[in-house]
XYZ file of C-alpha atoms in Angstrom:
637
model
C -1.006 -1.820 8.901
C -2.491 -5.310 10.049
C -2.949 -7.117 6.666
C -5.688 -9.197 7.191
C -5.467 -12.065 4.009
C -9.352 -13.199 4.736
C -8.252 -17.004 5.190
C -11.415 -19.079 6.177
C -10.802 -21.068 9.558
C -11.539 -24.496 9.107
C -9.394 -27.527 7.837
C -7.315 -26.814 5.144
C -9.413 -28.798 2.597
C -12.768 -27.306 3.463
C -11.276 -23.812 3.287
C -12.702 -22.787 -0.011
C -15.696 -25.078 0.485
C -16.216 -22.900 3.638
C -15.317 -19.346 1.918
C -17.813 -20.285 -1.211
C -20.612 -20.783 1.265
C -19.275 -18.205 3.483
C -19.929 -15.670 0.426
C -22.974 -13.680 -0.016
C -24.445 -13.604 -3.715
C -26.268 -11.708 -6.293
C -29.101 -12.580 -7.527
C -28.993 -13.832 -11.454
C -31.266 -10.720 -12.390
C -29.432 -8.199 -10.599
C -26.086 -9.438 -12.103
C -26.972 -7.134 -15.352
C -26.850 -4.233 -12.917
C -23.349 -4.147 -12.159
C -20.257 -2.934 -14.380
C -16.911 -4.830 -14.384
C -13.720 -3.688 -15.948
C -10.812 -6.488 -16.679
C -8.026 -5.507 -17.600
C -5.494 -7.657 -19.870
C -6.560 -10.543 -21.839
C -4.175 -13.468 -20.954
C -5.002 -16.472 -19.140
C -6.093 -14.588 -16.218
C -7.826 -12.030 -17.703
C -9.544 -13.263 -20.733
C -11.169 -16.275 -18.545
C -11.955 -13.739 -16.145
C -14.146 -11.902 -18.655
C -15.725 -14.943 -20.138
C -16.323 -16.509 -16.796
C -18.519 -12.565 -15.485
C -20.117 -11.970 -18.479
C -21.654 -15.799 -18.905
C -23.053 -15.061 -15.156
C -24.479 -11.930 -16.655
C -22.353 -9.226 -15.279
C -21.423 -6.057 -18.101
C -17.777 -6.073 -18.716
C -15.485 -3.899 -19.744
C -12.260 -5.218 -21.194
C -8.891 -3.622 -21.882
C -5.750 -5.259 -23.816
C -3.204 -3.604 -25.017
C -2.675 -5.453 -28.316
C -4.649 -5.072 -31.640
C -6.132 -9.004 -30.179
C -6.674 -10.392 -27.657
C -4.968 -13.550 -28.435
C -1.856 -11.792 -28.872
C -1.512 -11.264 -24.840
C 1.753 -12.470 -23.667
C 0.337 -16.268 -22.518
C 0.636 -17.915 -26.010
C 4.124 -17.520 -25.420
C 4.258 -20.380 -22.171
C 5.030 -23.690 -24.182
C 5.464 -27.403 -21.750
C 2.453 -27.285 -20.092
C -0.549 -26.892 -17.285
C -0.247 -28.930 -14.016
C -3.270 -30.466 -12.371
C -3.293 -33.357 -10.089
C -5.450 -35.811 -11.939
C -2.885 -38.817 -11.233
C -4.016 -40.422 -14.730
C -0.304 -41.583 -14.644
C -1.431 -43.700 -11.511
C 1.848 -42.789 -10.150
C 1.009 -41.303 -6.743
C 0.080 -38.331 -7.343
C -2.763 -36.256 -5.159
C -4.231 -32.801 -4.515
C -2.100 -32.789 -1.272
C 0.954 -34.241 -3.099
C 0.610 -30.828 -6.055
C -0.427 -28.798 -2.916
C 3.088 -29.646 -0.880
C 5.183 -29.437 -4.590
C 4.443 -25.937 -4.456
C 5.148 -25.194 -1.263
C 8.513 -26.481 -1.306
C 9.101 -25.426 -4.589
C 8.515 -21.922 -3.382
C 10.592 -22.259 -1.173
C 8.131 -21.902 1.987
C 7.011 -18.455 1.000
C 3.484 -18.602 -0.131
C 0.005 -18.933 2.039
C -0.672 -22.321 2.349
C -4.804 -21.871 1.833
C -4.403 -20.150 -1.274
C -1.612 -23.112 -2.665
C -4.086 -25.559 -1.585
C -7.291 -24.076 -3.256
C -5.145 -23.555 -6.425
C -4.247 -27.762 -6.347
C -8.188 -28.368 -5.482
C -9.583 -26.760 -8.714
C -6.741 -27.451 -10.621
C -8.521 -30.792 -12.388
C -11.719 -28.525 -12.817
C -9.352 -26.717 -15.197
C -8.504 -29.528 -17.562
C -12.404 -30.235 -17.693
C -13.255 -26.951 -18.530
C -10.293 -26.975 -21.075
C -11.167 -30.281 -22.558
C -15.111 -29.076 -23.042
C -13.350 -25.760 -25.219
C -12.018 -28.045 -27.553
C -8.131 -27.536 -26.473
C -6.318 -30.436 -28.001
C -4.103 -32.027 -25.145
C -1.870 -34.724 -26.084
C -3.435 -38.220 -25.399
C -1.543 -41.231 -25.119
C -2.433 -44.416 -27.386
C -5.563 -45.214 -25.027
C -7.265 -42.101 -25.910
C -6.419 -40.717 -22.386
C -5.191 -37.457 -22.041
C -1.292 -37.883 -21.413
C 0.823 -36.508 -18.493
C 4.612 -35.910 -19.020
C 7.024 -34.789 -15.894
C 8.211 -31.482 -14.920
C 10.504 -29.864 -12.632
C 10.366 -29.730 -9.018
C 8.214 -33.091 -9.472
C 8.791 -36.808 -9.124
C 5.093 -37.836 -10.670
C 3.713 -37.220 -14.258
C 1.216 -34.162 -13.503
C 1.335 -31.764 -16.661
C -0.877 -31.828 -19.383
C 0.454 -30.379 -22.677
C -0.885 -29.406 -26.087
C 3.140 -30.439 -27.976
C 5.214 -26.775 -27.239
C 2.202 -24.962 -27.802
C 0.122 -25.158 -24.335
C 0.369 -21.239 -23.510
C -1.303 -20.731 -27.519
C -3.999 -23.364 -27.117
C -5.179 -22.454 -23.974
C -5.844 -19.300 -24.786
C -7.493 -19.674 -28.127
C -9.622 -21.556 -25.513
C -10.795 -19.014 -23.298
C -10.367 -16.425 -26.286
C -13.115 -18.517 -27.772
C -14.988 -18.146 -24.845
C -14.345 -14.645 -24.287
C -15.355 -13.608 -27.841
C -18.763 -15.900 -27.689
C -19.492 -12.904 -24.636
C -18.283 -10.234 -26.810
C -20.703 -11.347 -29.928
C -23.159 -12.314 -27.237
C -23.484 -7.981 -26.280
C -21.992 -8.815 -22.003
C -18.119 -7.620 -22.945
C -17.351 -4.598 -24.402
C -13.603 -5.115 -26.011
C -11.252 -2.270 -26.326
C -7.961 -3.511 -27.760
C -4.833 -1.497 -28.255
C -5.429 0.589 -25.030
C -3.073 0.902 -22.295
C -4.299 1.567 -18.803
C -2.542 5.237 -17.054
C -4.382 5.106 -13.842
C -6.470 3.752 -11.461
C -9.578 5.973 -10.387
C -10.406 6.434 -6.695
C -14.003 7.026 -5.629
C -14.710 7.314 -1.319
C -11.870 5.262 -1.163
C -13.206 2.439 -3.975
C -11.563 1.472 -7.159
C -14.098 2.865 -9.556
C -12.351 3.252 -12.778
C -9.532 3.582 -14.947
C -8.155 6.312 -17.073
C -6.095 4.729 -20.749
C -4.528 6.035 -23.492
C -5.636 4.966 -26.956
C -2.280 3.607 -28.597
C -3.328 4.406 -32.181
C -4.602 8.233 -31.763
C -3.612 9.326 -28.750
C -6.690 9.969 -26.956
C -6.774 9.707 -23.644
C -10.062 8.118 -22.300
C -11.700 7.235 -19.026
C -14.018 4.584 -17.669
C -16.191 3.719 -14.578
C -17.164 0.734 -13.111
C -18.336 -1.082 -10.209
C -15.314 -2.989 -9.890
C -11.618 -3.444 -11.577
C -10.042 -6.682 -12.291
C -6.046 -6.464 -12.979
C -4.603 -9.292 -15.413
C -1.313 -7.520 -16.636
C 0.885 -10.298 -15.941
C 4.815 -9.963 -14.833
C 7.281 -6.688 -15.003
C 10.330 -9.382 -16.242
C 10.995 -6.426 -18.256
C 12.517 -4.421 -15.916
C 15.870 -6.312 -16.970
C 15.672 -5.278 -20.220
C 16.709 -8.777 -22.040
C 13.624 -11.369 -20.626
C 11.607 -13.872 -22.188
C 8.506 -11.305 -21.648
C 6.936 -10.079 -24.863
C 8.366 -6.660 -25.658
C 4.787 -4.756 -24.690
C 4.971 -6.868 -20.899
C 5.720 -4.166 -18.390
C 4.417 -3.186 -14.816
C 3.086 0.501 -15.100
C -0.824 -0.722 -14.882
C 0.992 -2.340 -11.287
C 2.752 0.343 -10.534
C -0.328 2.795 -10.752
C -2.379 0.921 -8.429
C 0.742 0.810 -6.294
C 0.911 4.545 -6.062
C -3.112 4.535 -5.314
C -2.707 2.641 -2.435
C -2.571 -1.313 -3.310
C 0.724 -2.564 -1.673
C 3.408 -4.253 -3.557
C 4.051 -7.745 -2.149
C 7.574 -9.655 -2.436
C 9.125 -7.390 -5.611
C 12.500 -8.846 -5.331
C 10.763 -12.422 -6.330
C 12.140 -12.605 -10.104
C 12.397 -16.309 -11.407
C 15.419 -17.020 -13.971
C 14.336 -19.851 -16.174
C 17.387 -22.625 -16.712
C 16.195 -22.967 -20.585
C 16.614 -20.191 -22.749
C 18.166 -19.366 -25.869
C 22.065 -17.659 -25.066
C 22.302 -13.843 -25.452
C 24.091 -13.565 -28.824
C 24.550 -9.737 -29.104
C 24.669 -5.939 -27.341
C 21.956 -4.585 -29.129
C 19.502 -7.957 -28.520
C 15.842 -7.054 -27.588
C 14.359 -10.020 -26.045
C 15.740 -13.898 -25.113
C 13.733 -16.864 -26.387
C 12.418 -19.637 -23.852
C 13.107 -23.217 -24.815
C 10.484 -24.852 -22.778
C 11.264 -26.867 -19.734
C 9.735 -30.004 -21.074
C 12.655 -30.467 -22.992
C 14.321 -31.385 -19.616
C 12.284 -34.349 -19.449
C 14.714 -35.920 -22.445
C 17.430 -33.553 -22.745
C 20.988 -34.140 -20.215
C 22.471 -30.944 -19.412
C 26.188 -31.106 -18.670
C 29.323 -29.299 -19.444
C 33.192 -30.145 -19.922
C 34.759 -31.670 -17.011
C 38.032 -29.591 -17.779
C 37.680 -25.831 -17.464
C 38.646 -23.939 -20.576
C 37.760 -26.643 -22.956
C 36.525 -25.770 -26.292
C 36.400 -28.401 -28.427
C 32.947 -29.295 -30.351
C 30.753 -31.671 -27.774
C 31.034 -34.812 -30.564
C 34.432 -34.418 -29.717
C 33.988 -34.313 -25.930
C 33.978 -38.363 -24.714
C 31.657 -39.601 -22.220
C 34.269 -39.540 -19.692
C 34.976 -36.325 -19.937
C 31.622 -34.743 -19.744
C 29.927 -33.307 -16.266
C 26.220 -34.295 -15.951
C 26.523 -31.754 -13.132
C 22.396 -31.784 -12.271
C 22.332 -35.761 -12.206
C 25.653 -36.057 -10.530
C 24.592 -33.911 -7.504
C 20.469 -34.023 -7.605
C 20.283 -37.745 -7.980
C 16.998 -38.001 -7.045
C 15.626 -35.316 -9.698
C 18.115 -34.782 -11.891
C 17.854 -32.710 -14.756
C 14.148 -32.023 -13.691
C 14.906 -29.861 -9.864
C 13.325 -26.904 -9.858
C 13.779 -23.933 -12.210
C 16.006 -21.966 -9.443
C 18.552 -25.067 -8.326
C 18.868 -25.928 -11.895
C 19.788 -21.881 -13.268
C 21.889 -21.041 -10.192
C 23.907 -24.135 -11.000
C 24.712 -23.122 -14.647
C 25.805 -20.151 -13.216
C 28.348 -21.089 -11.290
C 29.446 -23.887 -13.921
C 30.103 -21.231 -16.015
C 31.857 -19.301 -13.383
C 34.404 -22.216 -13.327
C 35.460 -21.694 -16.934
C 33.394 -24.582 -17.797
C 30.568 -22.512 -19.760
C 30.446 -23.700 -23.398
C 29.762 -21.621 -27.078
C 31.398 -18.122 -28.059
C 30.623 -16.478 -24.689
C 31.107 -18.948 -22.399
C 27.644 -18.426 -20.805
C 26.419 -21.295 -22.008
C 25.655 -25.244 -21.150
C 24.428 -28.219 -23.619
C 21.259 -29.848 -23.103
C 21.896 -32.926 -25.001
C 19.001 -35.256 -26.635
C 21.371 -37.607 -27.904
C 20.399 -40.069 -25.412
C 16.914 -40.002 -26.193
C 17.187 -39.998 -29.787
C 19.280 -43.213 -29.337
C 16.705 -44.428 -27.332
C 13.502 -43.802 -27.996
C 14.295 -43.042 -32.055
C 14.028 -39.853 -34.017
C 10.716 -39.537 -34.593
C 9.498 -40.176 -31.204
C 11.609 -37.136 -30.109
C 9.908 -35.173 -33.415
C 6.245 -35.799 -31.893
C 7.477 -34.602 -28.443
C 9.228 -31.430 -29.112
C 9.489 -31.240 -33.227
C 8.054 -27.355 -32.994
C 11.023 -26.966 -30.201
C 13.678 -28.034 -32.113
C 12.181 -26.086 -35.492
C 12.271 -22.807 -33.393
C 15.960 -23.665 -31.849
C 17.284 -24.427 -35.477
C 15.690 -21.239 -36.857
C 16.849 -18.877 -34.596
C 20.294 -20.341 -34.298
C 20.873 -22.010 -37.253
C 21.933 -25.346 -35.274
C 20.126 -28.456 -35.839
C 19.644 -30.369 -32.298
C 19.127 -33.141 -33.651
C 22.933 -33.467 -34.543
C 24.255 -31.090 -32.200
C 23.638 -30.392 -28.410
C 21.127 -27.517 -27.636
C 23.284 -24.251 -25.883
C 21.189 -23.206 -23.479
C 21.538 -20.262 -20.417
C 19.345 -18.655 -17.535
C 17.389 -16.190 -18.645
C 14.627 -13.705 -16.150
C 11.167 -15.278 -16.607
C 8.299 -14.664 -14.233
C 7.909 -12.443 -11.345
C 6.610 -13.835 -8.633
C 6.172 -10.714 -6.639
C 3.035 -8.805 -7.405
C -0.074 -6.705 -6.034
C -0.666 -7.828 -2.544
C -4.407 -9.689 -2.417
C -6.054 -11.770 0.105
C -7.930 -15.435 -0.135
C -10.098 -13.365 -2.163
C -8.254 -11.547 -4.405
C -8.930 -8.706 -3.625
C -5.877 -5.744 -3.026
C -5.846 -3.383 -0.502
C -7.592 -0.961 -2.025
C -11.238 -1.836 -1.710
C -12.694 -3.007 -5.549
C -9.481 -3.954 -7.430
C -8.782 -7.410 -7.630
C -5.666 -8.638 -8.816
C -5.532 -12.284 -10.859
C -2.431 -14.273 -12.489
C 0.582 -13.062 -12.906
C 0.258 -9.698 -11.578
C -0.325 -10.545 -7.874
C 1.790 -12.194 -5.793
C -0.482 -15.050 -4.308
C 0.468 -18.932 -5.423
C 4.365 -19.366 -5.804
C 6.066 -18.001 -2.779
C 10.023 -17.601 -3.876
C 9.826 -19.694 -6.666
C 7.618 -20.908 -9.511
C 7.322 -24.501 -10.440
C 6.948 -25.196 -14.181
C 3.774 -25.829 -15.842
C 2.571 -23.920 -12.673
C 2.058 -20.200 -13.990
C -0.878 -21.303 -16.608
C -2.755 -23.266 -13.739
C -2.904 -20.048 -11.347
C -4.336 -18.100 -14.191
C -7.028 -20.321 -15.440
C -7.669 -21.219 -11.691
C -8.011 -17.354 -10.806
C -10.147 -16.455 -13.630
C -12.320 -19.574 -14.107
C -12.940 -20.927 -10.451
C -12.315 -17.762 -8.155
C -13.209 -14.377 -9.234
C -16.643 -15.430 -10.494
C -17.497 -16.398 -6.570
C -15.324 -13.678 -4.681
C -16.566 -10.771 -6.937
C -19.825 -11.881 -6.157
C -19.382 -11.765 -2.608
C -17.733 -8.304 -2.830
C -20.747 -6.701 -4.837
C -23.438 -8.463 -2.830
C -22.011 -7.278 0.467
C -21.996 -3.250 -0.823
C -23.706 -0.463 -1.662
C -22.354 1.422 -4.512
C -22.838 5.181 -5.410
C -24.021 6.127 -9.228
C -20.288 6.630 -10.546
C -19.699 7.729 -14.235
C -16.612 8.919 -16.159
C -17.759 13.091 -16.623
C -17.108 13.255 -12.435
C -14.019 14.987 -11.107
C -11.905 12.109 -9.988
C -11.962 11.003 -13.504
C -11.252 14.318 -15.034
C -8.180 14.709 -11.991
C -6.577 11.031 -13.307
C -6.744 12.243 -16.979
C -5.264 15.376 -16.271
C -2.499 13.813 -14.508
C -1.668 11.462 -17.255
C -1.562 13.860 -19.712
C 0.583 15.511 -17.780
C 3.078 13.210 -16.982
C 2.845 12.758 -20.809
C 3.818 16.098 -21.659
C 6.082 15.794 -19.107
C 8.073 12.859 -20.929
C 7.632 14.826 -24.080
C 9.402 18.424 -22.970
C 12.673 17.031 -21.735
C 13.771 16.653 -25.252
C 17.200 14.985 -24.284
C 19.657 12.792 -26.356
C 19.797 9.439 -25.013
C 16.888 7.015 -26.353
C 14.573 5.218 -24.079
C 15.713 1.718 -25.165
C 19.335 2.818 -23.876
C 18.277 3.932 -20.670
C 16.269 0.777 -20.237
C 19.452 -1.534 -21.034
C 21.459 0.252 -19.028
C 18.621 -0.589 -15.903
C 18.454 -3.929 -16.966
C 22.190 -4.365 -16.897
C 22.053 -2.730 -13.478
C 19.836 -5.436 -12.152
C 21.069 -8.278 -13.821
C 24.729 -8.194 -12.425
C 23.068 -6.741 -8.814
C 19.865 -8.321 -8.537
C 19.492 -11.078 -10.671
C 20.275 -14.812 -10.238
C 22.399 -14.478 -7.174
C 22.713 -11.325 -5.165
C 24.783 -10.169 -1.661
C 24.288 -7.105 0.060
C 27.400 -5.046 -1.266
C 26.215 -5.086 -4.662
C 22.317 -4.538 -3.468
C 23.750 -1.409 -1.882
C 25.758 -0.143 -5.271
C 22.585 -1.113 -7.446
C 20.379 1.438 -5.317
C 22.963 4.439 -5.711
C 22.981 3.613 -9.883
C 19.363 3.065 -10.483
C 18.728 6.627 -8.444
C 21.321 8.173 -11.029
C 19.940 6.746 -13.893
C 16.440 7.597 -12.608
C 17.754 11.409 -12.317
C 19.097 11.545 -15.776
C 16.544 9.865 -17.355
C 14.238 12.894 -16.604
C 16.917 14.901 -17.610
C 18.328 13.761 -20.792
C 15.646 10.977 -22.306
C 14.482 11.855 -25.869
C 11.182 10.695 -26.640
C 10.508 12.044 -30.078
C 6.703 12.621 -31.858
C 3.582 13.681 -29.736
C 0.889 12.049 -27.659
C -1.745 12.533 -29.983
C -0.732 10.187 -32.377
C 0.729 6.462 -32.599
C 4.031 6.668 -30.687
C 5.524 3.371 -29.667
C 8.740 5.482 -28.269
C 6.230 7.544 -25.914
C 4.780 3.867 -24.863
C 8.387 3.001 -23.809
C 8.874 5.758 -22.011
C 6.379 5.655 -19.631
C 6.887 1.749 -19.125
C 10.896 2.868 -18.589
C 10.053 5.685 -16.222
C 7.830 3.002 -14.010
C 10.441 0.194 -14.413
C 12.726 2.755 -13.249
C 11.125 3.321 -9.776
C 10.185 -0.633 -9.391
C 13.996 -0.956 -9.636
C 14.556 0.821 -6.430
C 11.398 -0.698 -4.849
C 12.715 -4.327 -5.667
C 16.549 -3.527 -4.792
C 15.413 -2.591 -1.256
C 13.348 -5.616 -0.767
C 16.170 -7.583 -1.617
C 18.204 -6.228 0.728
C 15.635 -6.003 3.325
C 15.510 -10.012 3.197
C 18.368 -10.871 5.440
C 18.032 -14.800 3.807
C 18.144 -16.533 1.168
C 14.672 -18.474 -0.434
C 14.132 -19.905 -3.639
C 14.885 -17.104 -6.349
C 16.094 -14.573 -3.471
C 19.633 -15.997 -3.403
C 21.926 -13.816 -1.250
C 25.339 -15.042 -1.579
C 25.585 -13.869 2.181
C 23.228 -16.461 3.355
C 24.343 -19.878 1.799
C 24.788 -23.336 2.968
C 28.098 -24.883 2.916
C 27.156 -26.900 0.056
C 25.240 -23.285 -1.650
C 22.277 -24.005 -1.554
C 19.674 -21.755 -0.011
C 19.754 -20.910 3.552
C 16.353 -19.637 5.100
C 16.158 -18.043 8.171
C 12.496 -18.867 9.390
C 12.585 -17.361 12.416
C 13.142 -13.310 11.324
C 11.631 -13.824 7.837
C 8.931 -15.991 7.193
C 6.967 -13.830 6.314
C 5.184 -11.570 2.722
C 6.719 -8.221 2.403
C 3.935 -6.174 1.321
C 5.559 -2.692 -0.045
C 2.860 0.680 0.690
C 3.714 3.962 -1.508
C 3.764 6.307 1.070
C 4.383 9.612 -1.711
C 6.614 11.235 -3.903
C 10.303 11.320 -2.570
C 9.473 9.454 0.828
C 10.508 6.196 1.600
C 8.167 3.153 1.117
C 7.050 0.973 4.484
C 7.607 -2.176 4.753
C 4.304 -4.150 6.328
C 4.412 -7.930 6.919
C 2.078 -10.706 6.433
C 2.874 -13.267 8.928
C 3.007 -16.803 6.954
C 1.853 -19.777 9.228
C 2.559 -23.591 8.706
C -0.224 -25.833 9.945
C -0.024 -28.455 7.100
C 3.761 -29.479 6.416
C 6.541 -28.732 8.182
C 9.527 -26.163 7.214
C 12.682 -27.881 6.471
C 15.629 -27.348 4.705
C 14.501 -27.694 0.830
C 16.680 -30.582 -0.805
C 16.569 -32.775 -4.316
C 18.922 -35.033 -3.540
């Protein structure tokens, strides 16, 4: 199939200039006419539904917590990159537009990269104007502080809070619509299906998490906002109700699945401590900014870093990335703890494990200078490990992140099925192989602030829609289906939990598909996940029924999807005869291992199409072209 990705012609900076004009649009009156569903209320989603509903669309929207401010965004902590250059220290549209090109690696569509550094000031206005409290330096300016993958001051932080305060932000926003009668909010709901109509997304089919009941809903148009499926490895930084089954649905119906294998490991998380862990816990990456990672020089050394001299310590990130240091980009800086560690130099009771010392900084800049930076950081690292880093080093180990991969969309946003678009997290569009910090809030905001409201326009203003409501039989088909599939889960009655088959996946993909990867082991992962995915639906016990409140039914389902994804992302791995970014295949390394790209065969988006039950999924390819900077080998030295 020809994927066509809509990119205006044109310069690159008068692309979306171009497209905006370019787009046909509804008239204000005739706004109240048409029906929106969005569903998820992070970032993405929540400014989404603020942003349709103040134009005077009627929107429906779905989260599956009990609030909408509980959506899995408060969670993202440094910060929100926009290229205002208040630092005065060279920064530019062009220079955040080429950060995140390289940064990913060379994997992502230039246009859409560009367009998301144009608006990307917009978004601190708009911010501002909601009352979000940004850090300001002694001027009264709003202050910048440096991230990875970045040699200028560019993000824009709120303390370790950003993700929270940005969202209470467009929460606020989104519940002035809700009071104001234009969104209808259903919380606590999670999305089954997508609803096909001539071809048109037209719906969605959900299951109400505190009764049971399972409900459907029609619309003009459907607006994803799920976020990541980190999940799928079973110990992530992900809240526990992140997974990819609202994805995965509109996968099966036809919207292709672009660049799965694209899973980012963060460099600063909290250790695993434990078999029977849950979830990791992200230490934000603005801690690199003053923290020194390093490890013994001496393999097998365990004494207690105070008693580890200067001289005998490996700044391993500053020693070999002089030019960025501590702050390269997430995937340099976790694939080198990796392989410290696999020299016997890991520190702590596992050995997977480096320090990320602030001793430095403390010396130099004074404690409480370091307390008004990071003091919630350091409260959160001391409470959940019971070490105080102001005294003692911070332990600190990759952990899986943010999925880069996602629902294939063009300029627009739009899938390919006709009518669902697909903002944030959940589509693939901005980051190519790898995510820059303080990037992930930007693309959401930017999607559901600056973009949607003008392509969504364009898509109802250029079709004629049939009368659609939820009694018709596509709706009643979906429903039936679901309920089915939820019976389904329900009669195998086996004796092995869900949470057990899930950390068995996870482990599965960790050691196979995870930070590093080579064919061998992509080829062994494949044969285990289809075993596991056999006697899952032989042997899982999922206890209670579906008409009531039944978090171990939830799982399931989320398990069961994670369980195909698996497969789906094991053979894109292997199907990407490189290495890029996150997509490290030991088999395709430079001689000093770092990345090697192969431009020529793969420069390209794999975009994944369902093709049915027990068939094999094609592989299409979006051809990626470089007008605007020039592919070369990415280095941070």
């Amino acid at each position: 199939m020809h994927l066509d990705s809509k990119t205006p012609s044109g310069p690159l900076h008068e692309k979306w200039d171009k497209a905006r004009f370019d787009l046909k649009l509804v008239n204000p009156a005739n706004k109240r006419k048409f029906d929106i569903i969005v569903v998820g209320t992070g970032l993405a989603g929540a400014s989404a539904s603020a942003s349709l509903a103040e134009l005077g669309y009627n929107v429906k929207t779905f989260c599956i917590q009990d609030s909408p401010r509980r959506a899995h965004s408060i969670a993202a902590q440094g910060g929100i990159n926009a290229s205002k250059n208040y630092s005065n220290d060279g920064d530019s549209v062009r220079r955040l537009f080429y950060d995140t090109i390289k940064g990913g690696d060379f994997r992502a569509r230039e246009a859409n990269v560009f367009r998301l550094a144009q608006v990307s000031g917009s978004i601190i206005d708009q911010c501002v104007a909601q009352g979000v409290p940004f850090a300001r330096d002694y001027g009264g300016l709003l202050a910048n502080r440096s991230f990875g993958g970045a040699q200028v001051s560019r993000t824009f932080y709120a303390r370790g809070q950003t993700g929270q305060q940005l969202l209470i932000g467009a929460y606020s926003a989104l519940m002035r619509q809700v009071s104001a009668g234009k969104v209808e909010l259903l919380p606590r709901r999670e999305m089954l299906d997508l609803v096909m109509v001539k071809g048109r997304a037209r719906g969605i089919v959900t299951r109400n998490l505190v009764d049971g009941k399972i409900e459907s809903h029609s619309a003009h148009a459907v607006v994803l906002c799920t976020g990541g499926y980190g999940n799928l490895f079973f110990l992530s930084t992900n809240a526990m109700a992140s997974n990819v089954s609202a994805s995965y649905k509109c996968f099966k119906k036809g919207a292709f699945f672009a660049n799965p294998c694209f899973t980012q490991i963060h460099p600063t998380c909290i250790p695993v401590h434990g078999k029977y862990q849950s979830k990791l816990t992200l230490m934000s990456e603005s801690l690199r900014n003053d923290g020194r990672v390093w490890v013994p020089k001496n393999p097998g050394d365990s004494r207690p870093p105070s008693q580890i001299p200067e001289s005998e310590r490996d700044y391993y990130l500053e020693r070999r990335y002089p030019s960025f240091g501590n702050l390269v980009p997430r995937d340099v800086a976790s694939r080198n703890a990796k392989d410290q560690c696999g020299l016997d130099k890991g520190v702590g009771e596992t050995g997977f494990a480096v320090y990320l010392d602030f001793a430095n900084a403390i010396n130099r800049d004074g404690h409480a200078a370091i307390e008004k930076k990071y003091g919630n950081l350091f409260a959160m690292y001391d409470k959940i490990t019971g070490d105080n880093p102001y005294e003692n080093p911070m332990m600190i180990y990759p952990a899986v992140h943010y999925t880069m991969g996602g629902l294939w969309v063009d300029y627009n946003l739009m899938s390919t099925v006709d009518g669902l678009f697909v903002l944030g997290e959940a589509n693939f569009s901005d980051h190519g192989a790898n995510r820059l910090g303080a990037s992930a809030l930007m693309q959401g905001l930017a999607d559901g602030y600056f973009i949607i409201p003008y392509t969504m326009g364009g898509y109802l203003a250029e079709n004629s829609f049939d009368d659609v409501s939820a009694e018709q039989a596509e709706f009643s088909d979906a429903a039936k289906q679901a309920k089915e599939k939820i019976q389904k889960l329900l009669n195998v009655n086996g004796k092995r939990t869900v949470d057990d088959f899930h950390r068995e996946l996870g482990n599965v993909m960790w050691e196979n598909c995870g930070m590093s990867r080579k064919n061998s082991d992509l080829e062994k992962a494949l044969g285990q996940i289809s075993s596991l995915r056999e006697e899952f639906w032989q042997n899982v016990k999922t206890p209670g029924t579906g008409a009531e409140f039944n978090q171990s039914l939830e799982r399931a389902g989320r398990v069961a999807d994670f369980m195909e994804l698996g497969e789906l992302m094991v053979k894109d791995a292997l199907s990407r005869q490189e290495s890029c970014g996150c997509h490290f295949n030991e088999d395709f390394q430079t001689d000093d291992n770092e990345a090697l790209r192969n431009d020529k065969d793969f420069c390209f988006v794999s975009a994944w199409e369902y093709k049915g039950k027990d068939k094999e999924p094609e592989l299409n390819k979006e051809p990626l072209v470089f007008e605007n900077v020039e592919l070369t080998q990415r280095s941070y030295k």
